[in-house]
Coordinates of C-alpha atoms and ligand atoms in Angstrom, one line a residue:
Chain O
M213 CA -26.1 -25.2 7.1
D214 CA -24.1 -24.2 4.1
W215 CA -22.9 -20.7 5.0
F216 CA -20.4 -20.3 2.2
R217 CA -22.6 -21.0 -0.7
R218 CA -25.2 -18.5 0.5
V219 CA -22.6 -15.8 1.0
K220 CA -21.0 -16.4 -2.3
K221 CA -24.3 -16.1 -4.0
S222 CA -25.0 -12.8 -2.3
I223 CA -21.6 -11.5 -3.4
L224 CA -22.2 -12.2 -7.0
S225 CA -25.7 -10.9 -7.1
S226 CA -25.9 -7.9 -4.9
E227 CA -22.5 -6.7 -3.7
K228 CA -23.5 -3.1 -3.5
K229 CA -27.1 -3.4 -2.7
Q230 CA -28.3 -1.5 0.3
I231 CA -31.4 -2.3 2.1
P232 CA -34.0 -0.9 -0.3
D233 CA -36.8 1.4 0.7
G234 CA -40.1 0.0 1.6
L235 CA -41.3 -2.2 4.4
W236 CA -39.8 -5.5 3.3
V237 CA -36.4 -6.7 2.3
K238 CA -35.1 -9.9 0.8
C239 CA -32.3 -11.6 2.7
D240 CA -29.1 -11.9 0.6
G241 CA -28.3 -15.1 2.5
C242 CA -31.5 -17.2 2.2
E243 CA -33.8 -15.0 0.0
E244 CA -36.4 -14.9 2.8
I245 CA -38.6 -11.9 2.7
I246 CA -38.1 -10.1 6.0
Y247 CA -40.1 -7.3 7.6
K248 CA -37.7 -4.4 7.9
K249 CA -38.6 -3.5 11.4
E250 CA -38.1 -7.1 12.5
L251 CA -34.6 -7.0 10.9
A252 CA -33.7 -3.8 12.6
N253 CA -34.8 -5.2 16.0
N254 CA -32.5 -8.2 15.3
Q255 CA -29.5 -6.0 14.7
H256 CA -29.8 -6.5 11.0
V257 CA -29.2 -10.2 11.2
C258 CA -31.5 -12.6 9.3
H259 CA -33.5 -14.5 11.9
K260 CA -33.6 -17.5 9.6
C261 CA -30.1 -17.9 8.3
D262 CA -28.0 -15.5 10.5
Y263 CA -26.9 -13.5 7.5
H264 CA -25.4 -10.3 8.7
F265 CA -26.7 -7.4 6.6
R266 CA -24.3 -4.5 6.2
I267 CA -24.9 -1.7 8.6
G268 CA -23.5 1.8 8.9
S269 CA -21.4 3.6 11.4
Q270 CA -24.3 5.1 13.3
Q271 CA -25.8 1.6 13.8
Y272 CA -22.6 0.3 15.3
I273 CA -22.3 3.3 17.6
D274 CA -25.9 2.8 18.8
M275 CA -25.5 -0.9 19.2
L276 CA -22.2 -0.8 21.2
L277 CA -22.0 2.4 23.2
D278 CA -24.1 3.3 26.2
E279 CA -27.0 5.6 25.4
G280 CA -26.1 9.2 26.0
S281 CA -22.4 8.6 26.3
V282 CA -21.4 9.2 22.7
E283 CA -19.4 12.3 21.6
E284 CA -18.1 12.5 18.1
F285 CA -14.8 14.3 17.4
N286 CA -13.0 15.5 14.3
Q287 CA -16.2 15.3 12.4
H288 CA -15.4 18.4 10.4
I289 CA -12.1 17.2 8.8
K290 CA -12.9 17.4 5.1
S291 CA -11.4 15.7 2.1
V292 CA -10.0 17.9 -0.6
D293 CA -9.0 16.9 -4.1
P294 CA -5.2 17.3 -3.9
L295 CA -4.4 15.8 -7.3
D296 CA -7.3 17.5 -9.2
F297 CA -8.1 13.9 -10.1
K298 CA -10.1 13.4 -13.3
A299 CA -10.4 10.0 -14.9
S300 CA -13.8 8.6 -15.8
K301 CA -15.3 10.9 -13.1
K302 CA -14.0 13.8 -11.2
Y303 CA -13.0 13.0 -7.7
S304 CA -14.4 16.4 -6.5
D305 CA -17.8 15.3 -7.9
Q306 CA -17.6 11.9 -6.3
L307 CA -16.9 13.5 -2.9
K308 CA -19.9 15.9 -3.4
N309 CA -22.2 13.0 -4.3
A310 CA -21.0 10.8 -1.4
R311 CA -21.6 13.6 1.1
H312 CA -25.0 14.3 -0.3
K313 CA -26.0 10.6 -0.4
T314 CA -24.7 9.6 3.0
G315 CA -25.0 12.9 5.0
M316 CA -21.5 12.2 6.2
E317 CA -18.2 14.1 5.6
E318 CA -16.1 11.0 5.2
A319 CA -15.9 7.2 5.3
V320 CA -15.0 7.0 9.0
R321 CA -16.5 8.5 12.2
S322 CA -14.6 8.8 15.5
V323 CA -16.3 8.9 18.8
T324 CA -15.7 8.6 22.5
G325 CA -18.2 7.0 24.8
T326 CA -18.7 4.2 27.3
I327 CA -19.4 0.5 26.8
N328 CA -21.1 -1.0 29.8
S329 CA -19.9 2.1 31.7
M330 CA -16.2 1.7 30.7
P331 CA -14.7 4.5 28.6
L332 CA -13.8 3.8 25.1
T333 CA -12.5 5.5 21.9
M334 CA -14.0 4.1 18.7
A335 CA -13.6 4.7 15.0
V336 CA -16.1 3.2 12.7
M337 CA -15.8 3.0 8.9
D338 CA -18.8 3.4 6.6
F339 CA -18.8 1.4 3.4
S340 CA -21.5 3.6 1.9
F341 CA -19.0 6.5 1.5
I342 CA -17.0 5.8 -1.6
G343 CA -16.7 2.1 -0.7
G344 CA -15.1 2.9 2.7
S345 CA -11.9 3.8 0.8
M346 CA -9.0 5.3 2.8
G347 CA -7.8 8.6 1.6
S348 CA -6.0 11.3 3.6
V349 CA -9.0 12.1 5.8
V350 CA -9.7 8.5 6.8
G351 CA -6.1 7.9 7.6
E352 CA -5.9 11.1 9.6
K353 CA -9.0 10.4 11.5
I354 CA -7.9 6.9 12.4
A355 CA -4.5 8.3 13.5
R356 CA -6.2 11.0 15.6
A357 CA -8.6 8.5 17.2
T358 CA -5.6 6.4 18.1
D359 CA -3.9 9.5 19.7
K360 CA -7.1 10.3 21.5
A361 CA -7.3 6.8 23.0
R362 CA -3.7 7.2 24.1
E363 CA -4.2 10.6 25.7
N364 CA -7.4 9.6 27.4
K365 CA -6.0 6.2 28.3
T366 CA -9.0 4.3 27.0
P367 CA -9.2 1.1 24.9
L368 CA -9.4 1.6 21.2
V369 CA -11.9 -0.1 18.9
I370 CA -11.7 0.3 15.2
I371 CA -14.5 -1.2 13.0
S372 CA -13.3 -1.6 9.5
S373 CA -15.3 -1.8 6.3
S374 CA -13.4 -0.9 3.2
G375 CA -12.5 -1.7 -0.3
G376 CA -9.0 -0.4 0.3
A377 CA -7.1 2.7 -0.4
R378 CA -8.6 5.6 -2.4
M379 CA -7.0 5.7 -5.8
M380 CA -8.2 9.2 -6.4
E381 CA -5.6 10.5 -3.8
G382 CA -2.7 8.5 -5.4
A383 CA 0.3 8.1 -3.2
Y384 CA -1.2 10.2 -0.4
S385 CA -3.7 7.4 0.3
L386 CA -1.0 4.8 0.2
M387 CA 0.9 6.7 2.9
Q388 CA -2.1 6.6 5.3
M389 CA -1.2 2.9 5.8
A390 CA 2.2 3.9 7.2
K391 CA 0.7 6.8 9.2
T392 CA -2.0 4.8 10.9
S393 CA 0.4 1.9 11.7
A394 CA 3.1 4.2 13.1
R395 CA 0.6 5.9 15.4
L396 CA -0.7 2.5 16.6
K397 CA 2.8 1.5 17.4
L398 CA 2.9 4.5 19.7
F399 CA -0.4 3.4 21.2
A400 CA 1.0 -0.1 21.7
E401 CA 3.5 1.4 24.2
E402 CA 0.6 2.0 26.6
N403 CA -0.9 -1.0 28.3
L404 CA -4.2 -0.5 26.5
P405 CA -6.0 -2.8 24.2
F406 CA -6.6 -2.1 20.5
I407 CA -9.5 -4.3 19.3
S408 CA -10.0 -4.5 15.6
L409 CA -13.4 -5.6 14.2
L410 CA -13.4 -6.6 10.6
T411 CA -16.8 -6.4 8.8
H412 CA -17.8 -7.1 5.2
P413 CA -15.7 -6.3 3.3
T414 CA -12.3 -5.4 4.7
T415 CA -9.7 -5.5 1.9
G416 CA -6.6 -3.8 0.5
G417 CA -4.7 -1.1 2.2
V418 CA -7.0 -1.1 5.3
T419 CA -6.4 -4.8 5.9
A420 CA -2.7 -4.3 5.3
S421 CA -2.4 -1.7 7.9
F422 CA -4.5 -0.9 11.0
A423 CA -7.1 -3.6 10.6
M424 CA -4.6 -6.4 11.0
L425 CA -2.7 -4.8 13.9
G426 CA -5.3 -5.4 16.7
D427 CA -4.2 -6.9 20.0
F428 CA -7.5 -8.7 19.5
I429 CA -8.9 -9.2 16.0
L430 CA -12.6 -10.0 15.7
A431 CA -14.6 -10.5 12.5
E432 CA -18.3 -10.6 11.6
P433 CA -19.6 -13.9 10.2
G434 CA -19.1 -14.2 6.4
A435 CA -17.2 -11.0 6.1
L436 CA -14.8 -10.9 3.1
I437 CA -11.3 -10.1 4.4
G438 CA -8.1 -10.0 2.5
F439 CA -5.3 -8.1 0.9
A440 CA -6.0 -8.7 -2.8
G441 CA -9.6 -8.7 -4.0
P442 CA -10.9 -12.1 -5.2
R443 CA -11.3 -10.8 -8.8
V444 CA -7.6 -9.8 -9.0
I445 CA -6.5 -13.2 -7.5
K446 CA -8.7 -15.1 -9.9
Q447 CA -7.4 -13.2 -12.9
T448 CA -3.8 -13.7 -11.7
I449 CA -3.8 -17.4 -11.1
G450 CA -6.4 -18.2 -13.8
Q451 CA -8.4 -20.6 -11.8
D452 CA -11.5 -20.5 -9.5
L453 CA -11.1 -19.7 -5.9
P454 CA -11.9 -22.3 -3.3
E455 CA -15.2 -22.1 -1.5
G456 CA -15.2 -19.8 1.5
F457 CA -11.9 -18.3 0.5
Q458 CA -11.1 -15.0 2.3
R459 CA -14.2 -15.3 4.5
A460 CA -14.0 -14.5 8.2
E461 CA -14.2 -18.3 8.9
F462 CA -11.3 -18.9 6.5
L463 CA -9.1 -16.4 8.3
L464 CA -10.1 -17.9 11.6
D465 CA -9.0 -21.3 10.4
K466 CA -5.7 -19.9 9.0
G467 CA -5.0 -18.2 12.3
F468 CA -5.4 -14.5 11.5
V469 CA -8.6 -13.7 13.4
D470 CA -9.1 -14.4 17.1
R471 CA -12.9 -14.9 16.9
V472 CA -15.8 -14.7 14.5
V473 CA -18.4 -13.0 16.5
D474 CA -22.2 -12.9 15.9
R475 CA -23.4 -9.3 16.1
H476 CA -25.7 -10.2 18.9
H477 CA -22.7 -11.1 21.1
L478 CA -20.5 -8.2 20.0
K479 CA -21.1 -5.8 22.9
Q480 CA -20.7 -8.6 25.5
E481 CA -17.5 -9.9 23.9
L482 CA -15.9 -6.4 23.6
T483 CA -16.8 -5.9 27.3
T484 CA -15.2 -9.1 28.3
I485 CA -12.0 -8.3 26.5
I486 CA -11.8 -4.7 27.8
E487 CA -12.4 -6.0 31.4
F488 CA -9.6 -8.5 30.9
C489 CA -7.2 -5.7 29.9
R490 CA -8.1 -3.4 32.7
T491 CA -5.3 -3.0 35.2
Chain U
M162 CA 18.8 -8.6 -25.5
Q163 CA 18.3 -4.9 -25.4
T164 CA 14.8 -3.6 -25.3
V165 CA 14.1 -0.3 -27.0
L166 CA 11.0 1.7 -26.1
D167 CA 9.3 3.7 -28.8
F168 CA 10.5 7.0 -27.7
E169 CA 14.1 5.7 -27.3
K170 CA 14.2 4.6 -31.0
P171 CA 15.4 7.8 -32.7
I172 CA 18.2 8.0 -30.1
V173 CA 19.3 4.4 -30.5
E174 CA 19.2 4.8 -34.2
L175 CA 21.4 7.8 -34.1
E176 CA 23.8 6.1 -31.8
Q177 CA 24.1 3.2 -34.2
K178 CA 24.8 5.6 -37.1
I179 CA 27.6 7.2 -35.1
E180 CA 29.1 3.8 -34.4
E181 CA 29.0 2.9 -38.1
M182 CA 30.7 6.2 -39.0
R183 CA 33.3 5.6 -36.4
G184 CA 34.1 2.3 -38.0
L185 CA 34.7 4.1 -41.3
S186 CA 36.8 6.8 -39.7
A187 CA 39.5 4.3 -39.0
A188 CA 40.7 5.4 -42.5
D189 CA 41.4 8.7 -40.8
D190 CA 39.1 10.7 -43.1
M191 CA 38.6 14.3 -41.9
D192 CA 35.2 14.6 -43.5
I193 CA 33.9 11.7 -41.6
E194 CA 35.3 13.0 -38.3
D195 CA 33.4 16.3 -38.8
E196 CA 30.3 14.4 -39.6
V197 CA 30.7 12.3 -36.4
Q198 CA 31.0 15.4 -34.3
R199 CA 28.0 16.9 -35.9
L200 CA 25.9 13.8 -35.2
Q201 CA 27.1 13.6 -31.6
E202 CA 26.0 17.2 -31.1
K203 CA 22.7 16.2 -32.6
L204 CA 22.4 13.2 -30.3
R205 CA 23.1 15.3 -27.3
K206 CA 20.3 17.7 -28.2
L207 CA 17.9 14.9 -29.1
S208 CA 18.5 13.1 -25.8
N209 CA 18.0 16.2 -23.8
K210 CA 14.8 17.0 -25.7
V211 CA 13.4 13.5 -25.3
Y212 CA 14.3 12.9 -21.7
S213 CA 13.3 16.3 -20.4
N214 CA 9.8 16.0 -21.9
L215 CA 8.8 12.5 -20.9
S216 CA 5.1 12.0 -20.0
R217 CA 4.2 10.2 -16.8
W218 CA 3.4 7.1 -18.9
Q219 CA 6.8 7.2 -20.5
R220 CA 8.5 7.4 -17.1
Y221 CA 6.4 4.5 -16.0
Q222 CA 7.7 2.5 -19.0
L223 CA 11.3 3.4 -18.1
A224 CA 10.7 2.3 -14.5
K225 CA 9.5 -1.1 -15.8
H226 CA 12.2 -1.3 -18.5
P227 CA 13.3 -4.9 -18.8
D228 CA 16.9 -3.8 -19.0
R229 CA 16.8 -1.6 -15.9
P230 CA 19.2 -2.4 -13.1
Y231 CA 17.7 -4.5 -10.2
T232 CA 18.7 -4.8 -6.5
F233 CA 21.5 -7.2 -7.1
D234 CA 23.0 -5.1 -9.9
Y235 CA 23.4 -2.3 -7.4
I236 CA 24.6 -4.6 -4.5
D237 CA 27.3 -6.1 -6.8
R238 CA 28.6 -2.7 -7.7
M239 CA 28.3 -1.0 -4.3
C240 CA 29.3 -3.6 -1.7
S241 CA 32.8 -4.9 -1.3
D242 CA 31.3 -7.9 0.5
F243 CA 27.7 -9.1 0.7
L244 CA 26.2 -12.0 2.5
E245 CA 22.7 -12.9 1.5
L246 CA 20.5 -14.0 4.4
H247 CA 17.6 -16.3 3.6
G248 CA 14.3 -17.2 5.0
D249 CA 11.7 -16.0 7.4
R250 CA 12.1 -18.8 10.0
R251 CA 8.4 -19.4 9.6
F252 CA 7.6 -20.9 6.3
G253 CA 10.2 -20.4 3.6
D254 CA 12.5 -18.2 1.6
D255 CA 10.9 -15.7 -0.7
K256 CA 12.9 -15.1 -3.8
A257 CA 11.1 -11.8 -4.7
I258 CA 12.7 -10.0 -1.7
V259 CA 16.4 -10.4 -1.0
S260 CA 18.2 -9.4 2.1
G261 CA 21.6 -9.5 3.6
I262 CA 24.5 -7.7 5.2
G263 CA 27.3 -5.9 3.4
T264 CA 29.9 -3.2 3.4
I265 CA 29.7 0.0 1.3
D266 CA 33.2 1.6 1.5
D267 CA 33.7 1.4 5.3
T268 CA 30.0 1.4 6.2
K269 CA 28.4 -1.8 7.3
V270 CA 24.7 -2.0 6.3
A271 CA 21.8 -4.3 6.0
I272 CA 20.2 -4.2 2.5
I273 CA 16.8 -5.4 1.6
G274 CA 15.3 -5.2 -1.8
H275 CA 12.7 -6.5 -4.2
Q276 CA 14.4 -8.6 -6.9
K277 CA 13.0 -9.1 -10.4
G278 CA 14.3 -11.6 -13.0
R279 CA 16.1 -10.7 -16.2
N280 CA 14.5 -13.4 -18.3
T281 CA 11.5 -15.7 -18.2
K282 CA 13.3 -18.4 -16.2
Q283 CA 14.6 -16.0 -13.6
N284 CA 11.3 -14.2 -13.5
V285 CA 9.5 -17.5 -12.6
Y286 CA 12.1 -18.0 -9.9
R287 CA 11.7 -14.4 -8.6
N288 CA 8.0 -14.4 -9.1
F289 CA 8.4 -11.3 -11.2
G290 CA 9.4 -9.4 -8.1
M291 CA 6.1 -10.0 -6.4
P292 CA 6.6 -11.0 -2.8
N293 CA 4.6 -13.5 -0.7
P294 CA 4.2 -12.9 3.0
E295 CA 7.5 -14.7 3.7
G296 CA 9.3 -11.9 1.9
Y297 CA 8.0 -9.3 4.2
R298 CA 8.7 -11.4 7.3
K299 CA 12.2 -12.1 6.1
A300 CA 12.8 -8.4 5.5
L301 CA 11.6 -7.6 9.0
R302 CA 13.8 -10.3 10.5
V303 CA 16.9 -8.9 8.9
M304 CA 15.9 -5.3 9.8
Q305 CA 15.6 -6.4 13.4
L306 CA 19.0 -8.0 13.2
A307 CA 20.4 -4.7 12.0
E308 CA 18.7 -3.0 14.8
K309 CA 20.2 -5.4 17.3
F310 CA 23.7 -4.6 16.1
G311 CA 23.2 -0.9 15.4
R312 CA 23.6 -1.0 11.6
P313 CA 21.6 1.2 9.2
V314 CA 19.1 -0.4 6.8
I315 CA 18.8 0.3 3.1
C316 CA 15.6 -0.8 1.3
L317 CA 15.5 -0.8 -2.4
L318 CA 11.9 -0.8 -3.7
D319 CA 11.1 -2.3 -7.1
T320 CA 7.9 -4.4 -7.3
P321 CA 4.8 -4.5 -9.5
G322 CA 2.9 -5.4 -6.3
A323 CA 2.6 -8.0 -3.5
Y324 CA 1.6 -11.3 -5.0
P325 CA -2.2 -11.8 -5.2
G326 CA -2.3 -15.5 -4.8
I327 CA -4.2 -18.1 -2.8
G328 CA -1.2 -19.1 -0.7
A329 CA -0.3 -15.4 -0.1
E330 CA -3.8 -14.8 1.4
E331 CA -3.7 -18.0 3.4
R332 CA -0.4 -17.1 5.0
G333 CA -1.5 -13.5 5.7
Q334 CA -0.2 -11.1 3.1
A335 CA -2.1 -8.2 4.7
E336 CA -0.8 -9.1 8.2
A337 CA 2.8 -9.4 7.0
I338 CA 2.7 -6.0 5.4
A339 CA 0.9 -4.3 8.3
K340 CA 3.4 -5.7 10.8
N341 CA 6.3 -4.3 8.8
L342 CA 4.7 -0.8 8.7
F343 CA 4.1 -1.1 12.4
E344 CA 7.7 -2.2 13.3
M345 CA 9.6 -0.2 10.7
S346 CA 8.0 3.0 12.1
H347 CA 10.0 2.4 15.3
L348 CA 13.1 0.5 14.2
R349 CA 15.9 2.1 16.2
V350 CA 18.4 2.5 13.4
P351 CA 18.5 4.7 10.3
L352 CA 16.2 3.4 7.6
L353 CA 16.9 4.7 4.1
I354 CA 14.2 4.0 1.5
I355 CA 15.1 4.2 -2.2
V356 CA 12.7 3.5 -5.1
I357 CA 14.9 2.0 -7.8
G358 CA 12.1 1.0 -10.2
E359 CA 8.5 0.3 -9.5
G360 CA 6.8 1.3 -6.2
A361 CA 3.5 -0.5 -6.5
S362 CA 1.2 0.1 -3.5
G363 CA 1.4 -1.9 -0.3
G364 CA 3.8 -4.4 -1.9
A365 CA 6.4 -1.6 -2.1
L366 CA 5.4 0.2 1.1
G367 CA 5.8 -3.1 3.0
I368 CA 9.6 -2.4 3.0
G369 CA 9.1 1.3 2.5
V370 CA 8.8 3.0 5.9
G371 CA 11.9 5.0 6.8
D372 CA 13.7 8.2 7.6
R373 CA 14.3 9.3 4.0
I374 CA 12.5 8.4 0.8
L375 CA 14.7 8.7 -2.3
M376 CA 13.5 8.1 -5.8
L377 CA 15.6 7.5 -8.9
E378 CA 14.6 9.9 -11.6
N379 CA 12.7 7.4 -13.8
T380 CA 10.7 5.5 -11.2
W381 CA 7.0 5.5 -10.0
Y382 CA 5.4 5.1 -6.7
S383 CA 1.6 5.1 -6.1
V384 CA -1.3 3.3 -4.6
I385 CA -2.0 1.2 -7.6
S386 CA -0.5 0.7 -11.0
P387 CA -1.9 2.8 -13.9
E388 CA -3.2 -0.4 -15.5
G389 CA -5.0 -1.4 -12.3
C390 CA -6.4 2.0 -11.8
A391 CA -7.6 2.1 -15.4
S392 CA -9.3 -1.3 -15.2
I393 CA -11.3 -0.2 -12.2
L394 CA -12.2 3.3 -13.4
F395 CA -12.7 2.7 -17.1
K396 CA -14.4 -0.6 -17.0
E397 CA -14.8 -1.3 -20.7
E398 CA -11.7 0.3 -22.2
G399 CA -9.6 -1.0 -19.3
A400 CA -5.9 -1.1 -19.6
S401 CA -5.8 0.9 -22.8
K402 CA -6.6 3.9 -20.6
A403 CA -3.6 3.3 -18.4
P404 CA -1.7 6.4 -19.7
E405 CA -4.6 8.6 -18.6
A406 CA -4.6 6.9 -15.2
A407 CA -0.9 7.5 -14.8
E408 CA -1.5 11.2 -15.5
A409 CA -4.5 11.4 -13.1
M410 CA -2.7 9.7 -10.2
K411 CA 0.6 11.6 -10.6
I412 CA 3.0 8.8 -10.0
T413 CA 6.5 10.0 -10.9
A414 CA 9.4 11.0 -8.7
Q415 CA 8.8 14.6 -9.6
D416 CA 5.2 14.3 -8.5
L417 CA 6.1 12.7 -5.2
M418 CA 8.5 15.5 -4.5
E419 CA 5.7 18.0 -5.1
M420 CA 3.4 15.9 -2.8
K421 CA 6.1 16.1 -0.1
I422 CA 6.3 12.3 0.1
A423 CA 9.7 11.8 -1.6
D424 CA 12.7 13.7 -0.1
R425 CA 15.1 13.6 -3.0
I426 CA 15.4 12.6 -6.6
I427 CA 18.5 10.8 -7.7
E428 CA 19.4 11.8 -11.2
E429 CA 20.1 9.0 -13.7
P430 CA 22.7 9.1 -16.4
T431 CA 21.3 10.4 -19.7
G432 CA 19.0 7.9 -21.3
G433 CA 18.2 6.3 -18.0
A434 CA 19.7 3.8 -15.5
H435 CA 19.4 1.0 -17.9
R436 CA 21.9 2.6 -20.3
N437 CA 24.7 2.7 -17.7
Y438 CA 24.6 0.4 -14.7
D439 CA 28.1 1.4 -13.4
E440 CA 27.4 5.1 -13.5
T441 CA 24.0 4.7 -11.9
A442 CA 25.5 2.6 -9.1
K443 CA 28.2 5.1 -8.6
I444 CA 25.8 7.9 -8.2
L445 CA 23.6 5.8 -5.9
K446 CA 26.5 4.7 -3.7
K447 CA 27.7 8.3 -3.1
I448 CA 24.2 9.4 -2.1
I449 CA 23.6 6.4 0.1
L450 CA 26.8 7.1 2.1
E451 CA 26.0 10.8 2.3
E452 CA 22.4 10.1 3.6
I453 CA 23.5 7.5 6.1
Q454 CA 26.1 9.8 7.5
S455 CA 23.6 12.5 8.1
L456 CA 21.1 10.2 9.7
E457 CA 23.7 8.7 12.0
E458 CA 24.3 12.2 13.4
L459 CA 20.9 12.1 15.0
D460 CA 20.3 10.5 18.3
T461 CA 17.8 7.6 18.2
D462 CA 14.9 9.4 19.8
T463 CA 15.1 12.3 17.5
L464 CA 15.4 9.9 14.5
L465 CA 12.2 8.1 15.5
Q466 CA 10.3 11.2 16.3
Q467 CA 11.2 12.7 12.9
R468 CA 10.2 9.4 11.2
I469 CA 6.7 9.4 12.8
E470 CA 6.3 13.1 12.1
K471 CA 7.3 12.6 8.5
F472 CA 4.5 10.1 7.8
S473 CA 2.0 12.0 10.1
K474 CA 2.3 15.0 7.8
M475 CA 1.5 13.1 4.6
G476 CA -1.9 13.7 3.1
T477 CA -4.1 16.8 2.5
W478 CA -7.3 17.8 4.2
E479 CA -9.3 20.7 5.5
D480 CA -9.6 21.0 9.2
Ligands
ZN538 ZN1 -31.5 -15.2 5.6

């Protein structure tokens, strides 16, 4: 098994590729042609090489929370274009397109529900909405989800997937790092767990704020996790990066992640952690 | 060696001319004296005109000006005593963030700041003011010392960014910054944040959570540098589009006041902080003492509540 080489290849060739329409899909890990239905039945994990395909917020919600228990909140908070940002594109157009393309208002959704009958507050990021970037609304929704967990005295799970802060909101987006971290500090005063799950990719301002503040930090196999992006690092130091650098397994080895968790075991492991923390 | 930016050139040239005339006027020639006065009036008008009409890109250049005063330039001028404290007790001593304890008039404070180098050799030593995780961990250690002994903390922000290197990632750059945001939001002493030069993204914010955010007049603070933003948004043209990116992101002290992120702009002497270190430090010192005094009047719970509310309000959305 040579996990890293496969992942690296997939990064170079198809970083942004979604699962294409049609009945079949090619695995980014091993190039196996997989029947889409089969992939979906296997939680979007390749049956041959265990490559974890990127999935959206709805799929995590369906996968982890008990059927019929889910209630979304704050779904109507909407991004505005505070800086009237125009560079190569207009931010207001980008927002419009992202909403149209994804059917979502923003790059994060927040829900309450139960996991194996235990109440839970969960925020799930969605990379398909402007690269999961954090602007005012993502920050605000994460902060409010944290408050909700505190008020309802439930554990908090945040599933991250983000290229970092949203440049088009300038310093506002930067300050969401401070906002979310400050509210998590309030949450930390309760004896309730915050479990952070890092999925591919989790970088920049999201990593350097709430994503790295979990009492428990889990990561999906092969996920790219870091502060600076690999391209920036490579440019700065002027040399190639070591194999497997900034992957979930690398962070596990360096001591920044508690566990790398196969998607098939995610619900069970979250349950075990939450049961441990119940008083 | 003095660096002169393009838009500073006419001013510097006029200044040199006045100096030359002054040399001549030693002969006590009345005509020359009149001419000097005329030129000085011209200089005043020219300076006002240039510095009141700076574009965001020009302010950005002033913020990065190689002659601009850095953290130690202020510490040396403001503190009657200062003891630098080194190391994060985990891995090493980061040279891009300096920290220590000192006295400003009669007020004992902890000071933490990014530190750039003045020349190539110093810049290699200081890593161009780009911290590794150890810098953030040292900063937090010293902040918690200040908390333990009830002393206010002053953070001076001036970095082109946290260092994007292999070691930095291996040792948890993101975790180090995140932990600082988390802990600083509840540090039980006054925390005064002052942007003295460059406020680049998480690398700046990592020592930037506090009760008041002050910005010197010619500084910038945003989520990414204009060059970084341009290289992402304008793939081909890249950094040549940085001036446009600076405009689009609205990065100056004035912008951050309007965004209600900065609380106060600290005016610099005419021509900018780099033209008069002593005067800038004098202005800064006065304001620091004033701000600390007003923060110390608040009880700790109110202080913390206001700090969280301050950051909670930041951003814009429709609900
Ligand atoms: Zn495969």
